[in-house]
XYZ file of C-alpha atoms in Angstrom:
706
model
C 89.001 138.389 120.507
C 88.193 135.050 120.199
C 85.832 133.170 117.959
C 82.043 133.265 118.915
C 80.790 130.156 120.604
C 78.840 128.502 118.087
C 81.719 129.467 115.078
C 84.523 126.994 116.027
C 86.336 125.804 113.411
C 86.045 121.568 112.232
C 89.937 121.114 112.070
C 88.616 117.762 111.018
C 87.728 118.388 107.726
C 91.585 119.418 106.773
C 93.762 116.591 105.338
C 96.830 116.647 106.891
C 98.437 119.286 104.318
C 95.370 122.239 104.865
C 96.055 121.294 108.222
C 99.919 121.646 107.859
C 99.125 125.318 106.199
C 96.083 126.752 108.274
C 98.362 125.650 111.488
C 101.105 127.801 110.427
C 100.998 131.542 112.395
C 104.680 133.763 111.759
C 106.331 133.844 109.330
C 106.520 133.437 105.159
C 104.521 130.722 104.291
C 104.414 129.443 100.379
C 101.302 127.108 99.619
C 100.856 125.184 96.288
C 97.190 124.580 95.437
C 97.337 122.157 92.599
C 93.186 122.552 91.330
C 90.248 121.875 93.320
C 92.253 120.851 96.106
C 90.782 122.968 98.699
C 92.841 126.517 98.577
C 90.169 128.995 100.172
C 89.130 126.523 102.930
C 92.864 126.687 103.789
C 92.584 130.915 103.433
C 89.692 131.312 105.348
C 90.334 128.546 107.888
C 94.078 130.216 108.427
C 92.096 133.318 109.177
C 90.016 131.815 112.144
C 93.071 130.229 113.257
C 94.974 133.393 113.617
C 92.747 135.020 115.168
C 91.696 131.762 117.962
C 95.639 131.748 118.451
C 95.637 135.656 119.823
C 95.712 137.873 116.334
C 93.758 141.072 116.199
C 91.020 140.122 113.887
C 92.164 144.111 112.284
C 95.671 143.072 111.923
C 94.844 140.734 109.381
C 95.158 141.560 105.670
C 94.191 139.513 103.255
C 93.849 140.258 99.448
C 92.535 138.438 96.292
C 92.115 139.469 92.792
C 88.276 139.733 92.105
C 85.789 141.251 93.740
C 83.750 137.846 93.479
C 86.193 136.160 94.826
C 87.031 139.003 97.863
C 82.706 138.434 98.551
C 83.278 134.806 98.573
C 86.074 135.020 101.195
C 84.304 137.765 103.458
C 81.272 135.085 103.781
C 82.969 132.397 104.128
C 84.913 133.610 107.027
C 82.224 135.445 108.539
C 79.989 132.041 108.753
C 83.202 130.702 110.532
C 84.423 133.702 113.006
C 81.063 135.544 113.140
C 81.573 139.372 113.452
C 85.142 139.157 114.200
C 84.677 139.186 109.916
C 83.991 142.972 109.858
C 87.156 143.660 111.032
C 89.421 142.228 108.883
C 90.749 143.652 105.670
C 89.703 140.882 102.959
C 89.403 142.963 99.430
C 90.979 142.498 95.439
C 94.772 144.848 95.448
C 93.571 147.320 93.675
C 90.775 148.255 96.742
C 93.331 148.053 99.262
C 95.438 150.488 97.055
C 92.393 152.669 96.252
C 91.641 152.511 100.508
C 95.354 153.775 100.761
C 95.208 156.976 98.313
C 91.660 157.660 100.222
C 93.748 158.053 103.439
C 96.967 160.015 101.934
C 95.154 161.601 98.772
C 96.687 164.456 100.265
C 100.724 163.988 100.675
C 100.313 162.731 96.634
C 98.709 165.726 95.927
C 94.662 165.062 94.859
C 91.765 166.522 96.184
C 89.514 164.127 98.231
C 87.151 163.328 95.752
C 89.849 162.118 92.772
C 88.531 160.191 89.877
C 89.111 156.928 88.727
C 89.025 156.590 84.857
C 88.301 152.911 83.481
C 90.682 151.913 80.601
C 87.476 153.571 77.779
C 87.887 157.096 79.325
C 92.045 155.774 79.704
C 91.237 155.701 75.141
C 89.587 158.782 75.124
C 92.655 160.444 76.644
C 95.297 159.319 74.328
C 92.936 160.158 71.238
C 92.781 163.885 72.716
C 96.833 164.085 73.210
C 97.198 162.022 69.456
C 95.059 164.309 67.926
C 96.443 167.651 69.503
C 99.823 166.410 68.452
C 98.739 165.700 65.165
C 99.918 161.707 65.570
C 98.182 159.817 62.496
C 95.250 157.359 63.381
C 96.541 155.216 60.830
C 100.447 154.950 61.818
C 99.522 155.025 65.667
C 97.526 153.182 67.287
C 95.623 154.477 70.718
C 94.489 151.361 71.638
C 98.349 150.290 71.327
C 99.715 153.233 73.285
C 97.110 153.032 75.868
C 98.200 148.957 76.246
C 102.319 150.489 76.796
C 101.617 152.893 79.237
C 99.605 150.504 81.915
C 102.420 147.818 81.143
C 104.706 150.577 81.534
C 103.011 151.740 85.033
C 102.300 148.090 86.124
C 106.383 147.464 85.315
C 106.818 150.384 87.922
C 108.461 152.536 85.111
C 108.180 156.391 85.216
C 108.546 158.219 81.476
C 111.759 159.109 82.077
C 112.559 155.012 82.770
C 109.810 154.086 80.111
C 112.424 156.331 77.367
C 115.232 154.068 77.707
C 113.205 151.317 76.413
C 110.508 153.104 74.037
C 112.380 153.964 70.559
C 108.996 156.017 69.305
C 109.828 159.382 71.346
C 106.434 160.249 70.414
C 104.597 157.499 72.063
C 107.180 158.273 75.694
C 105.545 161.652 75.092
C 102.100 160.776 74.893
C 102.648 158.596 78.210
C 104.141 162.351 79.786
C 101.558 164.395 78.504
C 99.273 161.035 80.016
C 100.344 161.605 83.297
C 99.988 165.348 83.665
C 96.893 165.443 82.091
C 95.570 162.768 84.806
C 96.748 165.146 87.651
C 95.247 167.957 86.663
C 92.005 166.605 86.277
C 92.522 165.261 90.153
C 92.026 161.710 88.092
C 94.145 158.237 88.262
C 93.845 155.084 86.205
C 93.377 151.171 87.342
C 96.983 151.108 86.879
C 97.348 154.116 89.488
C 95.752 152.455 92.372
C 99.158 150.355 92.579
C 101.922 152.759 91.507
C 100.918 155.409 93.898
C 101.041 153.619 97.177
C 104.148 152.191 96.320
C 105.188 155.486 95.365
C 103.735 156.767 98.253
C 105.554 154.096 100.655
C 108.521 155.333 98.951
C 108.091 159.092 99.776
C 107.202 158.586 102.926
C 108.661 155.782 104.932
C 106.436 156.265 108.199
C 103.182 155.764 106.187
C 104.407 152.501 105.215
C 105.336 152.098 109.021
C 102.324 152.540 110.001
C 100.693 149.964 107.101
C 103.477 147.556 107.946
C 101.638 148.153 111.725
C 98.367 147.712 110.953
C 98.608 144.788 108.991
C 100.862 142.210 110.805
C 99.289 139.374 109.329
C 99.062 139.093 105.315
C 97.504 136.406 103.174
C 97.524 136.478 99.535
C 95.332 134.312 97.108
C 96.317 133.594 93.697
C 100.440 134.721 93.940
C 101.245 132.742 90.573
C 98.777 135.779 88.791
C 100.711 138.714 91.103
C 102.457 141.766 88.130
C 106.039 143.855 89.200
C 103.311 146.601 90.743
C 101.268 143.688 93.159
C 104.714 142.256 94.050
C 106.688 145.320 95.237
C 103.883 146.656 96.862
C 103.301 143.273 98.878
C 107.260 142.583 99.719
C 106.910 146.741 101.278
C 104.316 145.548 103.134
C 105.775 142.193 104.813
C 108.938 143.796 104.931
C 108.994 144.686 108.951
C 107.163 141.687 110.237
C 107.493 138.962 106.977
C 104.276 136.853 107.641
C 103.673 136.458 104.604
C 101.529 133.279 103.356
C 100.731 132.885 99.483
C 98.721 130.106 98.134
C 99.130 129.424 94.384
C 99.490 127.608 91.632
C 102.605 127.551 88.979
C 100.385 125.618 86.277
C 97.318 128.354 86.606
C 99.685 130.907 85.873
C 97.417 132.452 82.297
C 97.533 135.727 82.482
C 101.217 136.830 80.912
C 98.645 139.562 78.468
C 98.046 141.225 81.377
C 101.402 141.427 83.201
C 102.094 138.452 85.479
C 105.100 137.072 86.168
C 104.616 133.509 86.861
C 108.209 133.480 88.112
C 107.161 135.246 91.259
C 105.903 132.173 93.027
C 108.501 130.232 91.473
C 111.354 132.862 93.022
C 108.928 133.172 96.592
C 111.368 130.914 98.320
C 114.793 132.837 96.739
C 113.011 136.090 98.605
C 112.069 134.536 101.560
C 114.636 131.342 102.223
C 113.595 130.418 105.979
C 110.346 130.147 103.787
C 107.868 126.746 104.802
C 106.084 125.176 101.877
C 103.076 123.096 101.479
C 101.805 120.743 98.407
C 98.216 121.207 98.094
C 97.632 117.586 95.900
C 94.488 116.390 96.580
C 91.677 117.116 94.374
C 88.864 116.916 95.567
C 86.715 118.262 92.030
C 87.255 115.974 89.672
C 87.470 112.359 88.976
C 90.403 110.766 88.750
C 90.100 110.458 84.761
C 90.079 113.800 84.619
C 93.549 114.697 86.861
C 94.772 112.017 84.950
C 94.972 113.483 81.894
C 95.277 117.134 83.381
C 98.838 115.733 84.737
C 100.125 114.153 81.443
C 99.650 117.296 79.623
C 101.068 119.463 82.397
C 104.653 117.461 82.713
C 105.708 118.889 78.775
C 105.886 122.271 81.158
C 109.502 122.680 81.774
C 109.078 125.677 83.917
C 106.792 124.738 87.106
C 107.325 123.038 89.855
C 106.552 119.498 89.932
C 103.814 118.606 91.495
C 100.961 115.353 90.727
C 97.248 115.688 91.389
C 95.306 113.087 92.639
C 92.165 111.962 93.973
C 89.674 109.489 96.217
C 86.646 110.477 94.014
C 85.434 108.021 91.341
C 87.531 106.785 88.346
C 84.988 108.213 85.876
C 84.444 108.228 82.516
C 87.297 108.756 79.640
C 87.119 112.406 77.798
C 85.433 111.791 74.504
C 87.798 113.091 71.746
C 85.808 113.982 69.007
C 86.499 114.935 65.291
C 83.917 116.459 63.295
C 83.944 117.756 59.570
C 83.772 121.720 60.598
C 82.770 124.142 62.902
C 78.894 124.057 62.724
C 78.667 119.955 63.071
C 80.852 120.490 66.525
C 78.108 122.718 67.508
C 75.275 120.837 66.605
C 77.135 117.058 68.669
C 77.435 120.016 71.900
C 73.959 121.299 71.586
C 72.599 117.817 70.808
C 74.984 116.216 73.474
C 73.520 118.827 76.026
C 69.972 118.064 75.511
C 70.951 114.173 76.367
C 72.175 115.404 79.696
C 69.528 117.582 80.553
C 67.401 114.574 79.322
C 69.602 112.520 82.266
C 68.419 114.806 84.665
C 71.380 117.747 84.780
C 70.581 121.006 84.523
C 71.576 123.576 82.542
C 74.060 125.626 84.407
C 76.083 122.630 85.482
C 77.467 122.755 82.169
C 79.867 124.786 80.192
C 81.145 125.248 76.464
C 84.747 126.639 76.739
C 86.422 127.980 73.904
C 90.172 129.689 73.037
C 88.814 133.175 71.393
C 84.940 134.796 71.467
C 85.039 134.437 67.568
C 84.773 130.961 68.072
C 81.343 131.567 70.434
C 79.558 133.278 67.223
C 78.517 129.528 65.906
C 77.776 127.585 68.923
C 75.504 130.665 70.257
C 73.579 129.713 66.472
C 73.400 126.222 67.431
C 71.918 126.817 71.212
C 68.957 129.420 69.904
C 68.163 126.736 66.674
C 67.818 124.014 69.855
C 66.087 126.059 72.230
C 69.152 125.981 74.714
C 68.865 128.997 76.977
C 72.557 130.324 77.381
C 74.552 132.876 78.782
C 77.933 134.957 77.443
C 80.356 135.036 80.137
C 83.056 137.895 79.792
C 81.981 139.016 76.432
C 79.746 142.387 77.544
C 78.372 143.702 80.245
C 76.230 145.786 82.343
C 78.829 148.654 83.101
C 79.907 148.938 79.459
C 76.766 149.855 78.158
C 76.546 153.162 76.050
C 73.968 154.456 78.401
C 74.606 153.563 81.395
C 78.670 154.786 80.488
C 76.843 158.356 79.397
C 74.279 158.219 83.174
C 77.947 157.734 85.057
C 79.811 160.560 83.220
C 76.946 162.943 83.767
C 77.268 161.518 87.974
C 80.721 161.477 87.671
C 80.780 165.555 86.097
C 78.432 166.299 89.118
C 81.297 165.038 91.554
C 83.725 166.960 90.066
C 83.995 169.506 87.631
C 87.533 168.744 87.048
C 87.123 164.909 85.099
C 87.423 166.342 81.432
C 86.622 162.544 79.966
C 83.502 162.437 81.548
C 83.094 166.194 80.646
C 84.133 164.925 77.251
C 81.866 162.517 76.437
C 78.636 163.672 77.834
C 78.719 167.282 76.848
C 76.884 167.222 73.195
C 74.573 163.752 74.339
C 71.958 163.989 73.828
C 72.839 166.445 70.920
C 72.853 169.912 72.141
C 74.866 171.771 69.022
C 78.598 171.424 70.085
C 80.440 170.293 67.825
C 84.038 169.163 67.780
C 85.526 173.184 66.674
C 83.928 174.439 70.195
C 85.628 171.575 71.900
C 89.113 172.091 70.287
C 88.412 176.143 71.586
C 87.561 174.762 74.573
C 90.187 172.240 74.876
C 92.803 175.178 73.860
C 91.128 177.769 76.638
C 91.841 175.285 79.126
C 95.363 174.839 78.846
C 96.117 177.754 78.202
C 95.264 178.655 81.418
C 95.769 175.267 83.243
C 92.401 174.440 84.492
C 89.575 171.980 83.696
C 87.443 172.342 80.590
C 84.453 172.959 82.961
C 86.123 175.341 84.585
C 86.792 177.237 81.116
C 83.538 177.477 79.578
C 82.143 181.327 79.938
C 79.914 181.564 76.835
C 77.959 179.402 74.102
C 75.455 176.979 74.379
C 78.371 175.206 76.638
C 77.700 177.697 79.267
C 74.033 176.168 78.646
C 75.546 172.981 79.477
C 77.087 173.981 82.162
C 74.710 175.497 84.500
C 73.258 172.716 83.823
C 75.945 170.581 85.343
C 75.873 173.226 88.231
C 71.650 173.294 88.443
C 71.578 169.077 88.730
C 74.695 169.612 91.734
C 73.192 171.533 94.429
C 69.988 169.758 93.236
C 71.798 166.847 94.030
C 72.835 168.176 97.696
C 69.660 167.169 98.996
C 68.870 163.785 97.399
C 69.065 159.784 97.499
C 71.192 158.602 94.790
C 68.057 156.912 93.261
C 66.111 160.217 93.626
C 69.370 161.512 92.109
C 69.965 158.957 89.061
C 66.052 160.606 87.833
C 67.165 163.881 88.242
C 69.877 163.221 86.017
C 68.187 161.349 83.737
C 65.250 163.826 83.599
C 67.128 167.089 83.912
C 70.363 165.672 80.873
C 67.987 164.950 78.583
C 68.913 161.208 78.302
C 65.405 160.166 79.197
C 63.475 162.568 76.470
C 66.244 162.114 74.111
C 65.529 157.931 74.268
C 62.173 158.287 74.683
C 61.520 160.545 70.902
C 63.464 157.846 68.883
C 60.628 155.301 69.919
C 62.248 151.944 68.381
C 62.818 148.688 70.173
C 66.796 149.789 70.556
C 65.617 152.609 72.537
C 62.948 151.088 75.032
C 65.724 148.939 75.802
C 68.313 150.973 76.793
C 65.389 153.310 78.913
C 65.327 149.761 80.689
C 68.894 149.440 81.245
C 68.373 152.846 82.817
C 65.686 152.508 84.687
C 67.662 148.799 85.850
C 70.732 151.478 87.276
C 68.279 151.919 90.082
C 68.239 148.979 90.960
C 72.322 148.894 91.630
C 71.818 152.917 93.657
C 68.648 151.285 95.796
C 70.551 148.342 96.613
C 74.342 150.178 98.140
C 72.113 152.456 99.509
C 70.310 149.817 101.143
C 73.837 147.990 101.791
C 75.815 150.651 103.038
C 73.329 152.159 104.990
C 75.296 155.998 103.460
C 74.136 158.323 100.517
C 77.500 159.393 99.377
C 78.208 159.623 95.303
C 81.739 160.114 95.714
C 82.221 156.395 97.523
C 79.439 155.487 95.345
C 81.201 156.246 91.827
C 84.367 154.323 93.591
C 82.759 151.224 94.259
C 81.332 150.836 90.500
C 84.324 152.153 89.456
C 86.487 148.568 91.110
C 83.745 146.325 90.510
C 84.995 144.181 87.129
C 84.682 141.433 87.410
C 82.267 140.268 84.549
C 81.112 136.982 86.257
C 78.763 139.341 88.496
C 76.797 140.739 85.892
C 75.090 137.863 84.459
C 72.037 136.954 84.406
C 69.394 134.332 85.355
C 70.787 131.013 86.981
C 69.872 128.087 84.920
C 71.641 128.403 81.692
C 74.835 126.505 79.799
C 77.386 128.729 79.783
C 79.766 130.040 77.239
C 83.223 131.420 77.908
C 86.834 131.404 77.008
C 88.777 129.541 78.926
C 90.182 132.824 80.359
C 87.082 133.153 81.861
C 86.648 130.177 83.061
C 89.089 130.368 85.799
C 87.583 129.545 89.112
C 84.988 128.262 87.795
C 83.525 124.255 87.194
C 81.151 122.792 86.137
C 79.467 118.786 85.948
C 79.846 118.503 82.573
C 82.685 120.653 80.353
C 82.768 120.723 76.489
C 86.156 122.404 74.917
C 86.117 123.338 70.941
C 87.997 123.966 68.981
C 91.053 121.910 69.512
C 93.714 122.158 66.582
C 96.556 124.449 66.621
C 95.987 127.502 65.389
C 93.854 127.714 67.423
C 94.675 126.156 70.476
C 97.835 126.868 71.306
C 96.322 130.252 69.730
C 98.568 131.122 66.338
C 100.110 134.431 68.461
C 101.545 131.302 70.698
C 102.834 129.807 67.872
C 104.375 132.567 66.055
C 106.063 133.530 68.611
C 108.210 130.385 68.757
C 108.993 130.676 72.282
C 109.209 128.254 75.077
C 107.769 130.931 77.318
C 104.304 131.160 75.025
C 103.386 127.255 74.756
C 103.886 126.518 78.388
C 101.606 129.271 78.951
C 99.243 127.938 76.248
C 99.357 124.597 78.437
C 98.968 126.266 81.080
C 95.437 127.599 79.797
C 94.471 123.570 78.721
C 95.548 122.173 82.428
C 92.881 125.052 82.953
C 90.042 123.712 80.772
C 90.847 119.788 81.486
C 90.424 121.038 85.203
C 87.354 122.988 85.207
C 85.192 119.915 84.421
C 84.035 117.579 87.681
C 82.498 114.890 86.259
C 82.321 114.874 82.230
C 84.718 115.701 79.912
C 84.630 116.590 75.784
C 87.571 117.388 73.923
C 86.479 118.279 69.938
C 87.643 119.704 66.535
C 87.194 119.785 63.635
C 88.655 119.233 59.664
C 88.083 122.539 58.688
C 86.506 126.062 60.786
C 85.350 129.351 58.963
C 87.463 131.867 61.117
C 87.838 135.356 60.762
C 86.004 134.879 56.896
C 88.499 132.748 56.417
C 88.314 128.696 56.487
C 91.221 126.728 57.880
C 92.562 123.298 58.057
C 94.680 122.904 61.086
C 95.576 119.763 62.578
C 94.632 118.573 65.850
C 95.856 120.351 68.972
C 99.373 118.600 70.449
C 97.648 119.182 73.151
C 95.471 115.861 72.733
C 98.674 114.089 71.405
C 99.821 114.836 75.031
C 96.537 113.524 76.554
C 97.535 109.829 77.404
C 95.425 107.705 75.075
C 94.509 105.416 77.626
C 92.337 108.437 79.209
C 90.345 108.922 75.615
C 87.331 107.786 74.560
C 87.872 108.462 70.857
C 85.737 109.357 68.205
C 84.921 110.800 64.638
C 82.212 111.850 63.558
C 83.776 112.372 59.719
C 82.341 111.700 56.256
C 83.940 111.137 52.678
C 85.589 113.221 50.739
C 82.934 112.774 48.665
C 80.256 113.436 50.827
C 81.041 116.459 52.673
C 81.188 118.063 49.282
C 77.965 117.195 48.525
C 76.963 117.705 51.524
C 78.753 121.695 51.468
C 77.360 122.421 48.026
C 73.834 120.915 49.698
C 74.122 123.579 52.852
C 76.041 126.539 51.180
C 75.084 126.455 47.394
C 72.406 127.417 44.819
C 68.886 126.204 43.790
C 69.913 123.461 40.549
C 66.907 125.909 38.632
C 67.962 129.559 37.291
C 65.609 131.646 38.717
C 64.749 135.473 37.454
C 63.030 138.057 39.278
C 61.916 141.195 38.256
C 61.606 144.472 40.166
C 58.470 145.185 41.804
C 58.260 141.115 42.676
C 57.133 139.880 45.934
C 59.732 137.165 47.616
C 59.901 134.821 50.850
C 63.246 134.464 52.761
C 63.951 132.044 55.594
C 64.578 134.133 57.937
C 63.861 137.767 56.687
C 60.107 136.614 55.790
C 57.977 138.318 52.873
C 60.090 141.338 50.638
C 59.466 143.243 47.530
C 62.631 143.109 44.819
C 64.182 146.514 44.678
C 66.886 146.248 42.176
C 68.396 143.150 39.551
C 71.741 142.951 38.585
C 73.337 140.005 37.645
C 73.376 137.501 40.398
C 72.107 139.601 42.863
C 69.087 141.019 43.587
C 68.221 143.902 46.563
C 64.687 143.217 48.562
C 63.860 145.302 50.351
C 62.217 144.153 54.029
C 59.887 145.476 56.727
C 61.797 146.494 59.766
C 63.874 145.812 61.319
C 65.486 144.101 58.850
C 65.790 147.106 55.833
C 67.232 146.198 52.394
C 69.363 143.530 51.812
C 71.495 142.453 48.513
C 71.045 138.764 48.017
C 71.664 136.094 45.882
C 68.992 135.672 43.563
C 68.489 131.269 43.386
C 70.192 130.687 46.702
C 67.968 128.201 48.683
C 66.733 130.484 51.022
C 64.999 132.429 48.943
C 61.398 131.387 46.873
C 59.422 133.439 44.472
C 55.413 134.011 45.959
C 53.209 132.733 43.262
């Protein structure tokens, strides 16, 4: 199959290094692609070039790390080659793993409609095991145990392997029980989507051979972010034909906390001694000033492949390095400069505020609201994590498979139907004794009514579209009626979210043309890229530096450039060069997100996690050559700062007495009635939604109504 007429590649738009990579056909290749160097363009054009040179589209596999990146690659390949793009497998590692499991579930001992558990579900399973084995939550942290299990799976460790490293045998026991519960419930977790295909390949060499024959040309994006399971999976798949083409940047390896091993990209040449290596060092994104600053920071890392980003772009303005007194002034400075940018014609969507930790966003958010600047937070909370949506999904999953114990435990008493913890404990004991699911163990009581309701919904769902099914479940389950009965603003919002879910099912039906609850639930389970769920376009983006990777903005503000904040205190406490080098790579990522203008800000003191911190400037600021910096110090004297602090935070000069029953006015909560007075504290009842508040009686926010 050749490239369709009118879709021929324009290789003249590629630079020499990009062209070398695109024209490589057989054998292993490593493409070290610096930030903004056009790696997606190389990947997509290489796919088109392979097809133009006789490679079947069905023989090509392209792997990315997020659903958003996979969709972008599919769209760009389609624009290059037309309908042939539909025959190429372009997906995330997890999507590919799911496809392999769907094709071979019987060989691994699963039923066809196996369930994919998300991180909340797996935490529920761990807590259940801990409770059954009397493991004190004061001593054992369920989330930590869940994370240990996940890490073990990503390192391809069985419970017996894990037992050789984990000194606490109770945690090893949890891992063993966890696997048994998932298997019994016909369930897998996200880590299994990689672990089980590897197990399949090891157990059934003929199955591995089939996939090696199917995918003779494999392209992997962001190779520096692969973990042990992804690395092993890739090696197995490519062992026969060795046509593995990986693209990545060791300077942007920032996901060690997820198990990613940046050494995989550094060791590629050892794994494939005959590989060809191409360096993409020309940056098309940022000004020369920004790139020079990025290079001056990252060169301090020792564990890296040496490369030096350069650009033919304009020289650009110096980077603004601003020191302020505190986090409030930092946020005010950012807001005022955003206003200036917008007044000069910049769009809000071309501006980003980056921070090392989510906790830093609170003060910035408050300032955005005060300044009436539209913003969106990327990476903190999204649609599918909302309680009401998870409840609805659990009903759908239970309709799809009655072996789903996790979903049953979530909704058996949601909304309230009088099924308590004792009933659930008895049910669990019976299921364990009979070696069956909780649903199968139900035989009487209020829980039997719940079971019959699920069976009734399952029967009705057989002749419904997904969208009709959602409406039916909302009615039959009682979720809708319970929220309508609350008659609060919160319940109205939750109802709106449940109704919005029907937009998702309708879009799914329109896009795929099929009505399959099993396939739909699988698709939903794989949607983990938070940036796909943001509302609105023309808004300032607020996000952590981890969340910004892969994005770019004309104007970027990085706040909190202080020791203990960035680099993070965990890295400082660890005291290893690896930890600091990963923080430095994070700094490199932050700097290279900016296309035109970059601000790096810090504060002399900062309230964070309830404590006032006074940290020195980040070491990364010292690593940027001063010739690239425009330094501003927006600070006041100690005396002036003290006066300002007192004025902003302390009490009125006049001592005011209050009496019970007196009406006062608060700057935020409005008018309220004093219901108690205790020395310097008054308790005031305010109208809905504020309720009762304890206040310092002489604070400047309070005034008497005469």
